[in-house]
Coordinates of C-alpha atoms and ligand atoms in Angstrom, one line a residue:
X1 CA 34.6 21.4 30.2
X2 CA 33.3 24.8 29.5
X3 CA 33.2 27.3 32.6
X4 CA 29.3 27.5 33.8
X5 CA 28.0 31.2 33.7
X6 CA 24.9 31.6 35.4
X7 CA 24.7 34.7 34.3
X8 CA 24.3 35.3 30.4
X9 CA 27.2 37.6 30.7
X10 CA 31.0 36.5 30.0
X11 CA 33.4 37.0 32.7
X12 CA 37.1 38.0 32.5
X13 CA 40.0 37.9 34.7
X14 CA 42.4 40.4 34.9
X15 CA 45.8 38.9 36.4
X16 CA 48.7 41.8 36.1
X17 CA 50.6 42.9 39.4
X18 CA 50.0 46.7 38.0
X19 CA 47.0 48.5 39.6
X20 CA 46.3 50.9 36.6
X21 CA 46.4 48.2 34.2
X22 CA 44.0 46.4 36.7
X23 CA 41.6 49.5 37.2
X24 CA 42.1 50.7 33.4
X25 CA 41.2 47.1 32.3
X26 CA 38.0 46.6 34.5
X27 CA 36.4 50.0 33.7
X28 CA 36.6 49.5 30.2
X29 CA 35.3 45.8 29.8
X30 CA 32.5 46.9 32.5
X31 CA 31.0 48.9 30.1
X32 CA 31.4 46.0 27.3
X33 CA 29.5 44.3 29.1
X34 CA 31.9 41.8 31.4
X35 CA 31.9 40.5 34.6
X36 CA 35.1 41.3 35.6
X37 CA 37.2 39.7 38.0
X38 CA 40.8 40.5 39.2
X39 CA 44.2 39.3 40.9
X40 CA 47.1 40.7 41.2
X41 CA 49.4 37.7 41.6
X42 CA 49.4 34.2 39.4
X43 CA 48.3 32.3 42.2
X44 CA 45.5 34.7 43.0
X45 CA 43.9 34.5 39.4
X46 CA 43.9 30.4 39.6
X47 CA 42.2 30.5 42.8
X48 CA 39.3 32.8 41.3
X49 CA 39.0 30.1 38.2
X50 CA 38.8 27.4 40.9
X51 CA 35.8 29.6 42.0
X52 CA 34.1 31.2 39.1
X53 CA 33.1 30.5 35.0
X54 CA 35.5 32.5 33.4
X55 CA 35.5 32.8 29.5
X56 CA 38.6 35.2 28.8
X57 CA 42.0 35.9 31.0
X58 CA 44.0 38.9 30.7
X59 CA 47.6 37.9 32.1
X60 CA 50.5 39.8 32.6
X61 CA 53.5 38.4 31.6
X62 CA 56.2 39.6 34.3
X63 CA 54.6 39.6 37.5
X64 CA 56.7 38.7 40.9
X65 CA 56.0 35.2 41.7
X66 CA 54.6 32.6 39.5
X67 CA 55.1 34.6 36.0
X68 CA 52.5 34.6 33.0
X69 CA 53.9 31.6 31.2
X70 CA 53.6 28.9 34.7
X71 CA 50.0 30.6 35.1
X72 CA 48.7 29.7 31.6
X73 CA 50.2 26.1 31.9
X74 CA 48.1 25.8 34.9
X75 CA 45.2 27.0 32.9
X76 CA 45.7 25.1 30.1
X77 CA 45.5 22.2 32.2
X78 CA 42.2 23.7 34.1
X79 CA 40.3 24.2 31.3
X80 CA 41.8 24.4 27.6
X81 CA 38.5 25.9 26.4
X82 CA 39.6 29.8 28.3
X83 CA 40.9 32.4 26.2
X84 CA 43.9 33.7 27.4
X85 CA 45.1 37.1 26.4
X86 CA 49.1 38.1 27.4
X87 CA 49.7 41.7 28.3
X88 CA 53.0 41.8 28.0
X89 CA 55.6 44.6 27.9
X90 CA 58.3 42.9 26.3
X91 CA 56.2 42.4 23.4
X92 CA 58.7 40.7 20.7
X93 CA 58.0 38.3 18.6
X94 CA 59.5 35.4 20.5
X95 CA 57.6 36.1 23.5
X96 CA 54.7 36.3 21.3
X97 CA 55.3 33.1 19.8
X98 CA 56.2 31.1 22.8
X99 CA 52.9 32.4 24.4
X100 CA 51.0 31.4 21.2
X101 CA 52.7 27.8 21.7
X102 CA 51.8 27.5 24.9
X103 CA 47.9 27.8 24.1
X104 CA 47.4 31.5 24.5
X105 CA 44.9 33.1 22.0
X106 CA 46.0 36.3 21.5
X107 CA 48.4 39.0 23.3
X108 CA 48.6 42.9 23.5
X109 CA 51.2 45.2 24.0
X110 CA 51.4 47.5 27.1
X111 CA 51.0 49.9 27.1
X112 CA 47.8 49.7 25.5
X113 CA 45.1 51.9 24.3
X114 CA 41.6 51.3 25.6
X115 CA 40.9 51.0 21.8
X116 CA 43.1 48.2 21.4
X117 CA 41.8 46.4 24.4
X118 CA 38.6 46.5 23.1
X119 CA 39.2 45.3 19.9
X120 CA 41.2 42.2 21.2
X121 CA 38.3 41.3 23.6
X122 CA 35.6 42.2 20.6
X123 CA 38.0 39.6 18.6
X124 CA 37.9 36.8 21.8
X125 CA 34.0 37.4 22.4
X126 CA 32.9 36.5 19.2
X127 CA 35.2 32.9 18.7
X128 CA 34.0 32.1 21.9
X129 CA 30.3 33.1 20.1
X130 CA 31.1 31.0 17.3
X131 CA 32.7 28.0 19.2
X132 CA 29.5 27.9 21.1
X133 CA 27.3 27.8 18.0
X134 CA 29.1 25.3 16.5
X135 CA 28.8 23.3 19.8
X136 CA 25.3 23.9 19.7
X137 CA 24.9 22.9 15.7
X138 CA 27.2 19.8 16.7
X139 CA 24.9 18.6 19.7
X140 CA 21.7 19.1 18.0
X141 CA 23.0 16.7 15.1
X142 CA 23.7 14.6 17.1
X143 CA 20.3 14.5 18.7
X144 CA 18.7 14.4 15.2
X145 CA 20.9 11.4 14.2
X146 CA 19.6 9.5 17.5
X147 CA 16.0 10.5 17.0
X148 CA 16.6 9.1 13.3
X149 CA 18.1 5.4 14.7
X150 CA 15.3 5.3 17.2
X151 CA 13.1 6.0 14.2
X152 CA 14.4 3.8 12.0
X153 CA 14.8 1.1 14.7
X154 CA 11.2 2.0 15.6
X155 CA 9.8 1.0 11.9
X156 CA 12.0 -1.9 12.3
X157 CA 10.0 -3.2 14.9
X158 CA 7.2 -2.2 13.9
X159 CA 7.7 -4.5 10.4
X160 CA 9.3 -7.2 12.3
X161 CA 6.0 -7.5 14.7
X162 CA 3.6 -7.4 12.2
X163 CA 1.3 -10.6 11.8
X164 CA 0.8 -10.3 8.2
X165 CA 4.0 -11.3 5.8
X166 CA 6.1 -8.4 4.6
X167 CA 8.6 -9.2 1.7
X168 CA 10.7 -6.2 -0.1
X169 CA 12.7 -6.7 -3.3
X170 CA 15.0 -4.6 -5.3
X171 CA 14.5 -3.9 -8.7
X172 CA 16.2 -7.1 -9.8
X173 CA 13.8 -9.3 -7.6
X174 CA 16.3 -9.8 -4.9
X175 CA 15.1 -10.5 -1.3
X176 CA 15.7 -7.1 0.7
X177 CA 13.6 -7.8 3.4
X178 CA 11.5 -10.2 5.0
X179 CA 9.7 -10.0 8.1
X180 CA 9.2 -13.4 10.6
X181 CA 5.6 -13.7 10.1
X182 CA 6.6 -13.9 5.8
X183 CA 8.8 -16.5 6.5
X184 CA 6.6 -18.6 8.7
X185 CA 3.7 -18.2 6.3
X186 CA 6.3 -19.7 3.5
X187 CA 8.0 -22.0 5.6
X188 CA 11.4 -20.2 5.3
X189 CA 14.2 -20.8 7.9
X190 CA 15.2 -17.3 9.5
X191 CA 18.4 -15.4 8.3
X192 CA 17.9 -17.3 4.7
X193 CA 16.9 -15.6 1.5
X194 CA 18.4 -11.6 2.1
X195 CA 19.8 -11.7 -1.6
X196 CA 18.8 -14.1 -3.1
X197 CA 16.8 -13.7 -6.2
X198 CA 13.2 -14.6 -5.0
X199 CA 12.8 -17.6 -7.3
X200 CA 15.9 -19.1 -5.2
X201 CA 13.9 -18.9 -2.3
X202 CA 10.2 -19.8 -3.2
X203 CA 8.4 -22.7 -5.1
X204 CA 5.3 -20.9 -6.7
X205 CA 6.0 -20.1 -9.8
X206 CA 2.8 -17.6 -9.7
X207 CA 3.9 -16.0 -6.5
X208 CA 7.7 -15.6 -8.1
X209 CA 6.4 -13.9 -11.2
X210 CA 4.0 -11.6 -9.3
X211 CA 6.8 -10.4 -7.3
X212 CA 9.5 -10.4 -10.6
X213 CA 7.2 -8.6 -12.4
X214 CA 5.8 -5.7 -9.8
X215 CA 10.0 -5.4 -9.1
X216 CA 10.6 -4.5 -12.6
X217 CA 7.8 -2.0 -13.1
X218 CA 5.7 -4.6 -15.7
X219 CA 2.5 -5.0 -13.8
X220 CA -0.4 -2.6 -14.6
X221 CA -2.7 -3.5 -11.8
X222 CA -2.6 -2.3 -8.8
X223 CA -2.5 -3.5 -6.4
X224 CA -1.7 -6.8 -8.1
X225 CA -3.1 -9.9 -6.3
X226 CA -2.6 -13.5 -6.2
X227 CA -3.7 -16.5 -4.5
X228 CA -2.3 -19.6 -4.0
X229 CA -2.0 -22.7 -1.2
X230 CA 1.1 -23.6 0.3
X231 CA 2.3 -27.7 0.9
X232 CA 0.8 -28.0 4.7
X233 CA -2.7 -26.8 3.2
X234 CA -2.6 -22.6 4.2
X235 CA -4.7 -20.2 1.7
X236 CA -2.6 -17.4 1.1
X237 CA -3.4 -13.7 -0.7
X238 CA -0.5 -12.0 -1.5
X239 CA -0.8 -7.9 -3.0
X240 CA 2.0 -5.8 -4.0
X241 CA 2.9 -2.7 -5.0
X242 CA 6.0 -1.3 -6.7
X243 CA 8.4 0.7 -4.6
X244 CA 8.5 4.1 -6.7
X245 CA 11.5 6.6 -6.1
X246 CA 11.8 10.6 -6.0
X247 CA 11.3 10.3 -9.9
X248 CA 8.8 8.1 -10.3
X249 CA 11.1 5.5 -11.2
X250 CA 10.2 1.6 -9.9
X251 CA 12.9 0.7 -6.7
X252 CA 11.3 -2.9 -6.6
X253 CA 8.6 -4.7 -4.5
X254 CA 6.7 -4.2 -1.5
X255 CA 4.4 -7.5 -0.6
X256 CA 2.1 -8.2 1.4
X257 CA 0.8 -12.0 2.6
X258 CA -2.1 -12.4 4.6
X259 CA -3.2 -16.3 5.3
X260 CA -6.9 -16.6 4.4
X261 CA -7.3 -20.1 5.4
X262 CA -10.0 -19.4 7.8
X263 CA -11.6 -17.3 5.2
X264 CA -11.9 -20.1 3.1
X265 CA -13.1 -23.0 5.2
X266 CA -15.7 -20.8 6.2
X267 CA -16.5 -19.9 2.7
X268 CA -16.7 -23.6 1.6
X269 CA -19.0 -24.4 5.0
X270 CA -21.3 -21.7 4.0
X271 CA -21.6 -23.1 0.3
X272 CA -21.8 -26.4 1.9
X273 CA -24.7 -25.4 3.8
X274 CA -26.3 -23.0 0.6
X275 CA -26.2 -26.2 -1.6
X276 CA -27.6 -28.7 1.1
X277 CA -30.4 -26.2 2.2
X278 CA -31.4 -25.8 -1.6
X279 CA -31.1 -29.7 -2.7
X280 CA -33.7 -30.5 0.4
X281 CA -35.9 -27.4 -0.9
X282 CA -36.0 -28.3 -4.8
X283 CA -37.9 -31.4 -4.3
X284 CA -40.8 -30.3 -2.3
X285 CA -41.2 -27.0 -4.3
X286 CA -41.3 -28.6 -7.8
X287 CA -43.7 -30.6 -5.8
X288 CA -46.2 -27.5 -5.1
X289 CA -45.2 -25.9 -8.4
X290 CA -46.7 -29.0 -10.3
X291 CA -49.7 -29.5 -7.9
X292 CA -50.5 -24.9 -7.8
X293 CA -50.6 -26.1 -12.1
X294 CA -52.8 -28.5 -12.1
X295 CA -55.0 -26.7 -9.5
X296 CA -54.7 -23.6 -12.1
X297 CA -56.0 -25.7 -14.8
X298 CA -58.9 -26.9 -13.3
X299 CA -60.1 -23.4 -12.0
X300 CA -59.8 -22.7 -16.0
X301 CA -63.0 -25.0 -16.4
X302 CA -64.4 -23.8 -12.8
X303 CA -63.9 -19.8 -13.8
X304 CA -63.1 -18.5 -10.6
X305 CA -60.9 -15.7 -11.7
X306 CA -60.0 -14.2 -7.8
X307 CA -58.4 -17.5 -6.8
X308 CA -57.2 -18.4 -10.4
X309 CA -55.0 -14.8 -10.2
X310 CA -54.1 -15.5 -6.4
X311 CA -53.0 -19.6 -7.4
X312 CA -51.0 -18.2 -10.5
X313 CA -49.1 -15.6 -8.4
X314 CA -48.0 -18.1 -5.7
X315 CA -47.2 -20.5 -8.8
X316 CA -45.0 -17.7 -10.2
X317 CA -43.2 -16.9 -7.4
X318 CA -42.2 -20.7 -6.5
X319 CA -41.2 -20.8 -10.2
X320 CA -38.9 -17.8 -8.8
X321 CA -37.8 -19.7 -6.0
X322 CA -37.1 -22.5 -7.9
X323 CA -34.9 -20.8 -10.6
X324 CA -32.9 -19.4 -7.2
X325 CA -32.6 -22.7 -6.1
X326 CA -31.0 -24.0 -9.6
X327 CA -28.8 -20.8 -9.7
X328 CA -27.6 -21.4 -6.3
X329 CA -26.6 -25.1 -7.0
X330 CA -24.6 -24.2 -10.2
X331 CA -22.7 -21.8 -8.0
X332 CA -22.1 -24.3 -5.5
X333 CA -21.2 -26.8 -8.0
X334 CA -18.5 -23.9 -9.5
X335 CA -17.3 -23.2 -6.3
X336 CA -16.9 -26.9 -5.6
X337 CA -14.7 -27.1 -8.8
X338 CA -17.4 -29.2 -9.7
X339 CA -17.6 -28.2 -13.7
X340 CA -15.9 -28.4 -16.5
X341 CA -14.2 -31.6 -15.5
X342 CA -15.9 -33.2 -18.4
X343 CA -14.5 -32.0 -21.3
X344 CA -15.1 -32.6 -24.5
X345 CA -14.3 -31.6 -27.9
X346 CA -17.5 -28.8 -29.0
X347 CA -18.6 -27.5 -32.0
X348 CA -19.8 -24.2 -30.9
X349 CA -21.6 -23.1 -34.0
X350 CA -23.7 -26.0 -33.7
X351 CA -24.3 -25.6 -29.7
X352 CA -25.3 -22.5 -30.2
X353 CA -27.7 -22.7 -32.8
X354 CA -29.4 -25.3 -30.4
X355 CA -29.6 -22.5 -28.0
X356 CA -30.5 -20.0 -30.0
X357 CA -33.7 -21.8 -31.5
X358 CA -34.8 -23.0 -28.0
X359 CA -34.6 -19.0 -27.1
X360 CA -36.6 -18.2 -30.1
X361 CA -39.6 -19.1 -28.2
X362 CA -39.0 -16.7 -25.1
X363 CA -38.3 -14.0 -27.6
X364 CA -41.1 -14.2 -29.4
X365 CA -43.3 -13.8 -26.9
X366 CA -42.2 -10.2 -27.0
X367 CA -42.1 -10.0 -30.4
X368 CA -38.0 -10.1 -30.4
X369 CA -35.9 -10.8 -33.3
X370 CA -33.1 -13.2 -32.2
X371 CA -30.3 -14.4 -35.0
X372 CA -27.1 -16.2 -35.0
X373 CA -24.6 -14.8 -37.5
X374 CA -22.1 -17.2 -38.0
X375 CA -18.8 -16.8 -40.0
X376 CA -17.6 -17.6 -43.4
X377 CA -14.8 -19.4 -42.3
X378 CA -14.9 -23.0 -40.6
X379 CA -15.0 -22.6 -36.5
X380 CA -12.2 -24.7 -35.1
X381 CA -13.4 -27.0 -32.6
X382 CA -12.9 -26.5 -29.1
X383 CA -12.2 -28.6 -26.1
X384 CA -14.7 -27.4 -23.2
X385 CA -18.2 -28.6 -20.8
X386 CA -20.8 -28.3 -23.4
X387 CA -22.9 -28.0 -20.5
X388 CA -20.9 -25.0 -18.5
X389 CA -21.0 -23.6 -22.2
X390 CA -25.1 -23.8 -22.7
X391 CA -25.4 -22.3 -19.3
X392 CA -23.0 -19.5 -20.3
X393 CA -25.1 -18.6 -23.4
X394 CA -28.3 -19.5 -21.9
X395 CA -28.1 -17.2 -19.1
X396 CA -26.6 -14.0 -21.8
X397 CA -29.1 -14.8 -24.5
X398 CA -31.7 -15.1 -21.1
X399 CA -30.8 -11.1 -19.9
X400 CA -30.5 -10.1 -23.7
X401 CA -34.3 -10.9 -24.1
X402 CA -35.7 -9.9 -20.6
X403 CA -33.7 -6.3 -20.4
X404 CA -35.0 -5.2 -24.2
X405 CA -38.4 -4.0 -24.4
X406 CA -40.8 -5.9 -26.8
X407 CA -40.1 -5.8 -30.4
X408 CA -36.0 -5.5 -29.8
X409 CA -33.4 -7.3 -31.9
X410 CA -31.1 -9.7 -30.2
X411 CA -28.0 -11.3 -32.3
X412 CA -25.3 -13.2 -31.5
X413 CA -22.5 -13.3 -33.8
X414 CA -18.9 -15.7 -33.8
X415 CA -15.6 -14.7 -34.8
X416 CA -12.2 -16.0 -35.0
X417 CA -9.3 -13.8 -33.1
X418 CA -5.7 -14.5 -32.4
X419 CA -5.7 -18.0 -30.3
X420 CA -9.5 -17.3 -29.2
X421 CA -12.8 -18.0 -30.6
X422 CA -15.2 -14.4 -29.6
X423 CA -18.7 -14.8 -29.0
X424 CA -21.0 -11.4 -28.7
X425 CA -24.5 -11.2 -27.5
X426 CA -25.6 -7.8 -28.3
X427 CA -29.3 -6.6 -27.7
X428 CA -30.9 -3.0 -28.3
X429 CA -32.5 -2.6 -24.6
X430 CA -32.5 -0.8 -21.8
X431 CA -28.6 -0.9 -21.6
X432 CA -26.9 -0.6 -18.3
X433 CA -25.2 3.0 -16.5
X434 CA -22.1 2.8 -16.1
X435 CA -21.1 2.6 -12.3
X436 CA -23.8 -0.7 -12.4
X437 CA -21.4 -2.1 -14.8
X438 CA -18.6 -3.0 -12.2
X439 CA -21.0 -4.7 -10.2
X440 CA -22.9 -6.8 -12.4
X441 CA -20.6 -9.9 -12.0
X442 CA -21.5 -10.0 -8.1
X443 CA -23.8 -12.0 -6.3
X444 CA -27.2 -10.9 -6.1
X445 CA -26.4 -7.5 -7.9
X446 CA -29.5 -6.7 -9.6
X447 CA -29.9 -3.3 -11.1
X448 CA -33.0 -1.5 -10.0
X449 CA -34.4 1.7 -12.4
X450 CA -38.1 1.5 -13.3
X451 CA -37.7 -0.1 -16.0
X452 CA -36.0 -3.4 -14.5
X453 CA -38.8 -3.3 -11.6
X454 CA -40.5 -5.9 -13.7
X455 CA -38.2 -8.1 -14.9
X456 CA -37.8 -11.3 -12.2
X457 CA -34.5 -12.7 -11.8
X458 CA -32.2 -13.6 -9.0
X459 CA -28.7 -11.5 -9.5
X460 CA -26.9 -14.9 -10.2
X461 CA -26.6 -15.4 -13.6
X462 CA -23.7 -13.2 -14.3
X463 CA -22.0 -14.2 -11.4
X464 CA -22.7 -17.9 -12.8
X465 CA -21.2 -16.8 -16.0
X466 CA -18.5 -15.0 -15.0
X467 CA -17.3 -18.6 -12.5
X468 CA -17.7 -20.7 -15.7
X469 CA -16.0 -18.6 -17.8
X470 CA -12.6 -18.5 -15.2
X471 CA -13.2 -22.6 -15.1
X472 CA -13.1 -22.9 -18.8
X473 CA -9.8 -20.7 -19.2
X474 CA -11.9 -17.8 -20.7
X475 CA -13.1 -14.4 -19.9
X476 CA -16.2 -11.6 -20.6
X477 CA -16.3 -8.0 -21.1
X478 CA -19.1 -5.9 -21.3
X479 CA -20.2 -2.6 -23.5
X480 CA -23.4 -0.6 -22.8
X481 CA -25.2 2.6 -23.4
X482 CA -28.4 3.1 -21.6
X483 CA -31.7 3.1 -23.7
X484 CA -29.3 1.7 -26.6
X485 CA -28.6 -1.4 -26.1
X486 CA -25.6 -3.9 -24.6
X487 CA -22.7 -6.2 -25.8
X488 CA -21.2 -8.6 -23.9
X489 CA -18.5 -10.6 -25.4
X490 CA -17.2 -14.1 -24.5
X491 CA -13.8 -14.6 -25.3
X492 CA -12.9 -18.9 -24.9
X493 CA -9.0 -19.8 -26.1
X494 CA -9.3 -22.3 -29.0
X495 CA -7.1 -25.3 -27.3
X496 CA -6.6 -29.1 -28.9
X497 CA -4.2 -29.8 -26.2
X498 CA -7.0 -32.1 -24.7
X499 CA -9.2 -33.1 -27.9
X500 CA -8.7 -37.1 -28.5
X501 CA -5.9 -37.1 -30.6
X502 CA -7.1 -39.1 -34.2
Ligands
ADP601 P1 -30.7 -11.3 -13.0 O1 -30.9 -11.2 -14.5 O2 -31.3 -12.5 -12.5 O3 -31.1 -10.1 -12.3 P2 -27.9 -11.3 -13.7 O4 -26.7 -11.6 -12.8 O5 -28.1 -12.2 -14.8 O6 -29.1 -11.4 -12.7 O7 -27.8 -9.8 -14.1 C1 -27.5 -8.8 -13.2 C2 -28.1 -7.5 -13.6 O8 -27.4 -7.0 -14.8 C3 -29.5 -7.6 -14.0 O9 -30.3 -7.4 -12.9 C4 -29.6 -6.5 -15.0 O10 -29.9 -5.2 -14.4 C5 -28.2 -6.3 -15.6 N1 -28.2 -6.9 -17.0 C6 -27.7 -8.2 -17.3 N2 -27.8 -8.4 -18.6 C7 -28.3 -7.2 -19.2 C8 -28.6 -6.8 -20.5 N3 -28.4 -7.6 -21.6 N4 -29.1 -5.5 -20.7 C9 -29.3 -4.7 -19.6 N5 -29.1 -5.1 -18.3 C10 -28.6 -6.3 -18.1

């Protein structure tokens, strides 16, 4: 144990049985800046250590009584960490090394100089400066490597508490981690897994190639999603992210799993209720609908033009109500997985010439060019819902006519790409700004500029679209420049896995 000083000042004890060594020594380290204490015998000076922090001893080798060497045993054994200095008159070289042996620090010939002295102290202050620095270096490691456990232990507990799933992988897709709430959600017995490559431990092949892929830096999107049930019936959305290190460079996986069951019940009770609501409306308005027409077409005859404008705007807007009603059934249906279960094999060309010519009509009554350009090369036929498919191009060739101004050209042209047959509807309207673009495909999105204001529609249609399009294995991208005109393009994968076979 290091002596205490209460004082920031070291002390030092002079132990020599000669009084002008004693005096000498004390008015010269007084005005270094010791404490100075002094005995003249051996046993004197131990009882002062008993008594007071003492850094340095200066001890006298030959003194009557206990001599030098017994006294720094008996400080040795006090406390190892005081520098003793001899003062000794026989100063040879075996005294000086037995001293040395022993545990002293240093020694000085006497007589000495006051010079000398102070350069042996000078020499004795600042080890005992440095010992203390490195003690204080050494203890505030020490503090930093506990704050870091308690850290890291902290994070620990932190992961291990959360009520999501957490699931880490290294680059390989091995299991680095997995938190109690990942392994209840999968149905994984504790202390399993850390290892293993993830496919070892898991049974969705989605989820396994989500987390394979994100662990060795493949997947673009971020943060990458997917959903998927487990065997006891749980809804489950797992996102990840890649690990990245100082460089940039991918470390593996970081997933989370959140159980959306709840989410989804709710979500199918609310569709539940949409699509019961509307079936129990649709009757009774096509009902007035009908009636508000015949009505209209008797005040013809009558010419009463205030109530024939007031009947024909209530028989426009249940028309509106009734195409919301229809819109919201097909999305129920979709949601319902309700569609596309009746596949068939389709020629397209000839599906969409039907639809094209029953368009013709609506476009022109704004004076609207609408063709189909159709390739040179035969169309391969296609297994899909002919009627999910008219609804598709129904509701694109629908906007293509009601967002271009009268006198616009619509066309919809076919192609053949690698494994997928592409469909565009392109149109020379109003076109649509960019940050509308992302939300098109959502419910009830409807742009609103002033030219839109007077074009009636429900913000379903895309969203209808966009749900077939996922059911039928295919997909839709859009292209526009407002005042110029929009593209969007159907792409549908050309399949015969499920055509009759002849
Ligand atoms: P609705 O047409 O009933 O409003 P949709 O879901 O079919 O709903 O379309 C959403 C919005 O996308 C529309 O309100 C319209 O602003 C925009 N839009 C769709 N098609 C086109 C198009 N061909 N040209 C310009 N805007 C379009």
């Amino acid at each position: 144990m290091k002596p205490e000083n209460t004082s920031n000042r070291l002390s030092i004890l002079v132990v020599d049985d000669e009084e002008s060594i004693r005096e000498g020594s004390e008015r010269i380290l007084t005005r270094m800046g010791y404490q100075v204490y002094k005995a003249s015998r051996g046993s004197e000076g131990l009882e002062i250590l008993g008594q007071h922090p003492v850094s340095i001893v200066l001890l006298d080798l030959k003194m009557p009584g206990m001599d030098g060497m017994e006294v720094l045993g008996h400080i040795q054994r006090l406390n190892s960490e005081i520098l003793v200095i001899i003062i000794t008159g026989y100063a040879t070289l075996e005294t000086a090394i037995e001293a040395m042996k022993q545990g002293a620090y240093d020694f000085i010939p006497k007589p000495f100089e006051p010079d000398q002295l102070r350069i042996v102290i000078k020499r004795a202050g600042e080890r005992i400066r440095l010992t203390e620095e490195t003690e204080k270096l050494a203890q505030e490691r020490q503090r930093n490597l506990a704050d870091l456990g308690t850290e890291k232990s902290r994070i620990r507990t932190i992961v291990e508490s959360l009520p999501n799933g957490v699931l880490v992988t290294n680059v390989q897709g091995q299991v680095a981690l997995m938190n109690p709430a990942f392994q209840w959600l999968m149905g994984i017995e504790e202390g399993t897994c850390i290892g293993e490559p993830i496919d070892d431990c898991i049974q969705d092949n989605g989820f396994c190639q989500l987390v394979n892929d994100i662990s060795a830096g493949k997947e673009q999107s971020l943060p990458a999603t997917y959903e998927f049930t487990t065997s006891d019936e749980k809804y489950l959305l797992a996102s990840g992210r890649p690990v990245l290190g100082d460089e940039g460079e991918c470390l593996g996986a970081v997933v989370n799993l959140v159980d959306i069951t709840a989410m989804k019940v709710l979500d199918r009770l609310k569709s539940e209720f949409v699509a019961k609501v509307s079936h129990e409306l649709r009757s009774p308005l096509s009902t007035i609908h009908e009636q508000l027409a015949l009505v209209l077409k008797d005040m013809v005859e009558n010419e009463s033009p205030r109530d024939q404008y007031l009947l024909s705007r209530a028989k426009e807007k249940t028309q509106g109500l009734i195409s919301l009603i229809g819109d919201l059934l097909d999305l129920s249906r979709i949601e319902a997985g309700n569609v596309c279960i009746d596949c068939k094999p389709v020629k397209l060309d000839e599906l969409l010439k039907s639809i094209v010519d029953f368009m013709e009509i609506r476009a022109s009554t704004k004076n609207q060019g609408l063709k189909l350009v159709l390739p040179d090369e035969q169309l391969p036929v296609i297994s899909a819902d002919p009627r999910a498919l008219e609804s598709v191009f129904g509701n694109l060739i629908a906007n293509a006519i009601n967002y271009t101004p009268d006198g616009g050209a619509i066309e919809v042209g076919i192609s053949i790409v690698p494994e997928k047959i592409r469909i565009e509807v392109s149109d020379n309207g109003f076109g649509i700004e960019a940050k509308d673009i992302d939300n098109i495909f959502k419910r009830f999105y409807r742009v609103k500029n002033e030219k839109t204001r007077f074009v009636t529609g429900t913000g379903l249609g895309l969203p209808i679209v966009k749900g077939l399009l996922d059911e039928l294995g295919g997909s839709i991208q859009v292209q526009s420049e407002p005042s110029h005109g929009s593209t969007f393009t159907v792409f549908l994968p050309i399949s015969t896995s499920n055509l009759p076979q002849n």
